[in-house]
Coordinates of C-alpha atoms in Angstrom, one line a residue:
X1 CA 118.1 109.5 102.3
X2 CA 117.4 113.0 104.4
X3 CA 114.7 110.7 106.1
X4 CA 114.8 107.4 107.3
X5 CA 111.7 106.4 106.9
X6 CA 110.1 105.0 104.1
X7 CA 106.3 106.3 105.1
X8 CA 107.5 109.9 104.4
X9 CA 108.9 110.3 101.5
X10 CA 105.8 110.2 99.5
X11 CA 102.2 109.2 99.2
X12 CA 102.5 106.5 97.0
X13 CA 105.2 104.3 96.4
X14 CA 105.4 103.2 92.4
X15 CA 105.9 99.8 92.3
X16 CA 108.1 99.5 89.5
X17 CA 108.8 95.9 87.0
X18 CA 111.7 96.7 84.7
X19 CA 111.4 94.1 81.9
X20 CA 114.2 96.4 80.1
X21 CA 116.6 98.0 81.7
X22 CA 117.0 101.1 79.0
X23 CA 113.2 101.6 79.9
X24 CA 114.3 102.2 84.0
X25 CA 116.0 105.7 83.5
X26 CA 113.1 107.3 81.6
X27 CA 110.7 105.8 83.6
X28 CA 112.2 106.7 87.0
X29 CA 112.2 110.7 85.6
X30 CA 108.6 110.9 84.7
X31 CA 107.9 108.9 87.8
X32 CA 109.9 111.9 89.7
X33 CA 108.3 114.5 87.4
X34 CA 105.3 113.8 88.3
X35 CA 105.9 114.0 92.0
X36 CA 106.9 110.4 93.2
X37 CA 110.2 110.2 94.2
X38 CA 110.2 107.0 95.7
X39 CA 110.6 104.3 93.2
X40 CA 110.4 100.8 93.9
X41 CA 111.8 98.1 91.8
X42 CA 110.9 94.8 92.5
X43 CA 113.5 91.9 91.8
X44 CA 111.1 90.1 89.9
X45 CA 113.2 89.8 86.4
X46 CA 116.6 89.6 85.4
X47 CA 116.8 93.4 84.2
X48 CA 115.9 94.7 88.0
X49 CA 119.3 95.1 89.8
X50 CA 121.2 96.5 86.7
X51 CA 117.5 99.0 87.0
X52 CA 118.2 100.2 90.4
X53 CA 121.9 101.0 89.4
X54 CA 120.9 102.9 86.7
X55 CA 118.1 105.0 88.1
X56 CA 120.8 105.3 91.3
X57 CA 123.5 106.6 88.8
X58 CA 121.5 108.6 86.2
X59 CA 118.3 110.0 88.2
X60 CA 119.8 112.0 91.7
X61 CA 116.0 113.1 92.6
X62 CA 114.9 109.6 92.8
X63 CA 115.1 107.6 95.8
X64 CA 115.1 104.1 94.8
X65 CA 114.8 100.9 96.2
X66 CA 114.0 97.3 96.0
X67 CA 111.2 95.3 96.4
X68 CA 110.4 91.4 96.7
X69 CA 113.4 90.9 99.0
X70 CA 113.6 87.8 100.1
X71 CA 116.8 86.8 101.1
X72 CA 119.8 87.6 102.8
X73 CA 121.5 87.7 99.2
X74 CA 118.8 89.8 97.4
X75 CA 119.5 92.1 100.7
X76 CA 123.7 92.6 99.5
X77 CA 122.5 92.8 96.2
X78 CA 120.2 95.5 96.2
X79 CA 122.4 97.5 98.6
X80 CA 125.6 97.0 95.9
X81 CA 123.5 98.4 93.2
X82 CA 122.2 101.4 95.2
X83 CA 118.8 100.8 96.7
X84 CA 118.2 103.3 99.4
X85 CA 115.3 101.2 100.8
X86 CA 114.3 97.6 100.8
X87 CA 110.8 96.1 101.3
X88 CA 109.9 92.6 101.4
X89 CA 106.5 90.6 100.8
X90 CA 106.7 88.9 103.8
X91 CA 109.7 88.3 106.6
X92 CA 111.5 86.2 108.5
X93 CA 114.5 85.8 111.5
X94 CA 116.9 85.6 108.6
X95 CA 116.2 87.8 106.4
X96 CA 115.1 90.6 109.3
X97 CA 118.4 90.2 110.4
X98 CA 119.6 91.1 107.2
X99 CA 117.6 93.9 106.6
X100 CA 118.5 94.9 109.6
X101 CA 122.2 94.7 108.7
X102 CA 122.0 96.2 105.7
X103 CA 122.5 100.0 106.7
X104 CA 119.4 101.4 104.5
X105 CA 115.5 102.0 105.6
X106 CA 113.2 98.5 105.1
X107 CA 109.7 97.6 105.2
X108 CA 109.6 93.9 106.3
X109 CA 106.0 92.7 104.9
X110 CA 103.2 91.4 107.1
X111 CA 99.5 89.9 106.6
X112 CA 98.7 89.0 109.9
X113 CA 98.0 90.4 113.8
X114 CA 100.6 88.2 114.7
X115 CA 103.4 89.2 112.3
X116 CA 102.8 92.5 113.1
X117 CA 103.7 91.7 116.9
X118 CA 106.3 90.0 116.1
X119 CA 108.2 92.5 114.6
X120 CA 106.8 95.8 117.1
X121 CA 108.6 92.7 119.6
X122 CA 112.1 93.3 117.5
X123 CA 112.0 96.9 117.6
X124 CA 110.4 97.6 113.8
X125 CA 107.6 99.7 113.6
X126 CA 107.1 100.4 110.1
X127 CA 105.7 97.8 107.6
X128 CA 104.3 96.8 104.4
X129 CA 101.1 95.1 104.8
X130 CA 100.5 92.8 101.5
X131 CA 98.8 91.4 100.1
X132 CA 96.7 94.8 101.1
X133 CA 93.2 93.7 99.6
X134 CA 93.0 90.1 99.8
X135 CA 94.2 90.4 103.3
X136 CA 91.7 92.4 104.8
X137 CA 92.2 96.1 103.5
X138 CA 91.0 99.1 104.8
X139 CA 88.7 97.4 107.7
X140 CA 91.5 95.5 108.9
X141 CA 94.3 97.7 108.6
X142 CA 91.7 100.4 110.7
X143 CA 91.0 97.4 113.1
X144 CA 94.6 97.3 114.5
X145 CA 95.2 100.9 115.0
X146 CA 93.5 100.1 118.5
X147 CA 95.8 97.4 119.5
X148 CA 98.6 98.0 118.3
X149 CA 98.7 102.1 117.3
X150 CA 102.5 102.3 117.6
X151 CA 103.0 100.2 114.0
X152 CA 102.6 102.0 111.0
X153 CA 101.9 100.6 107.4
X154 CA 102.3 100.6 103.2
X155 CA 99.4 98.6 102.1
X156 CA 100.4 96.9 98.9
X157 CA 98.5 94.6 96.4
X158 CA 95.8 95.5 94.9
X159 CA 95.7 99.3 95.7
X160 CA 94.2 101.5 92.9
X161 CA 93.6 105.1 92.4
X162 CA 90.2 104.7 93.6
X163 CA 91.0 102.7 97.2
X164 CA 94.0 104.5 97.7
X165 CA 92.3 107.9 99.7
X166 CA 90.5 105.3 102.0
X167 CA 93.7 103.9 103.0
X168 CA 95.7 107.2 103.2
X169 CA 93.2 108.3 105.5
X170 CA 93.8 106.0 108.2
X171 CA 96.1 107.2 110.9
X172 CA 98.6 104.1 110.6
X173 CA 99.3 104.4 107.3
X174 CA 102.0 106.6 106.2
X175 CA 101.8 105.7 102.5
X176 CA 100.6 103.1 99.5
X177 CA 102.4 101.3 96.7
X178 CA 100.9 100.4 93.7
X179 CA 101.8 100.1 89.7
X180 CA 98.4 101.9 88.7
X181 CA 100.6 104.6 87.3
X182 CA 102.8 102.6 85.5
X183 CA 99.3 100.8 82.9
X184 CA 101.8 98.1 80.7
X185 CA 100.7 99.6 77.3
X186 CA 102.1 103.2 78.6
X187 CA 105.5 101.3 79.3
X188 CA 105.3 99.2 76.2
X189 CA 104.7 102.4 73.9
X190 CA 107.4 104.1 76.1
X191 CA 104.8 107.1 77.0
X192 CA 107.2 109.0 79.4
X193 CA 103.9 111.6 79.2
X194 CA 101.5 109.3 80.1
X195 CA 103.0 108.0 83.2
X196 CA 104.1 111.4 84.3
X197 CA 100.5 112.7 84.2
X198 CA 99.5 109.8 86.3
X199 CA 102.1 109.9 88.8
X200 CA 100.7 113.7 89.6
X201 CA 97.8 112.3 89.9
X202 CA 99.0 109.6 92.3
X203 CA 101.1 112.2 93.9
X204 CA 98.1 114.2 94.1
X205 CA 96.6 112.0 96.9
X206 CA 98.7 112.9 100.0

């Protein structure tokens, strides 16, 4: 990755679940197509890390990563079958450490003021805040830009089309994920078109 941080490489950040692993190649290059570069795949079913090596192999303009990291092992894993980033839902000593360790960009996740400190106090700045509307949203992520100005953020969960320009404006967020561009019938029907034209649209935002 030219940069090392997550924040920059795009608006949004597809949040990708690969039920099928011959869906994750096509699906990465109308992702990229449309302007979304960044591809996260979440380790959420059996098909994900045989995903990542695939779109890694087969789609050079993607920068893909995983998501729903939560262990030291998921860390080796994802690293073994190419991510180029790693973001987590939530963090801890171990797993930090791990990240850490791991030689690729991360987004450790935080809900709380107090996670948030925790990891400025270990030297990690950038974060994914999640669950993004259930824990506060826009208000609070534009409540600790005061405090604490020097952490930056990637609200996920819950993040639409619509909410997404009200959290892109705020100055501590660098970028949103979301899967509104990825609607399960488009995937089901394999409409490559369909999720291109709404990943220009996502890509649209920034």
């Amino acid at each position: 990755m030219t940069d090392s941080s997550v924040l920059d490489l795009a608006p949004v950040v597809p949040v990708v679940v690969v039920e099928d692993v011959a869906d994750a190649v096509p699906l990465a290059r109308a992702l990229v197509a449309g302007g979304l570069r960044a591809i996260e795949v979440t380790l959420r079913t059996p098909a994900a890390l045989d995903a990542i090596r695939a779109v890694a192999d087969e789609v050079p303009d993607a920068v893909v990563g995983a998501g729903t990291v939560i262990s030291p092992q998921n860390v080796a894993d994802s690293v073994a079958a190419g991510a180029r980033f790693l973001v987590s839902p939530g963090w801890t000593d171990t797993l930090l450490d791990a990240m850490k360790k791991s030689g690729v960009p991360f987004l450790p996740g935080v809900s709380t003021t107090s996670e948030v400190v925790a990891l400025l106090e270990r030297g990690v700045s950038e974060m994914k805040f999640f669950p993004a509307e259930a824990a506060g949203g826009v208000p609070y992520l534009k409540s600790l830009a005061g405090p604490l100005p020097q952490a930056r953020f990637c609200p996920t969960g819950g993040v639409s089309l619509g909410s997404a320009p009200s959290y892109l404006a705020l100055k501590n967020v660098g970028c949103v994920g979301g899967s509104w561009m990825l609607p399960a019938d488009a995937v089901a029907a394999k409409d490559w078109a369909r999720i291109e034209t709404l990943a220009r649209e996502a890509a649209g935002l920034g």
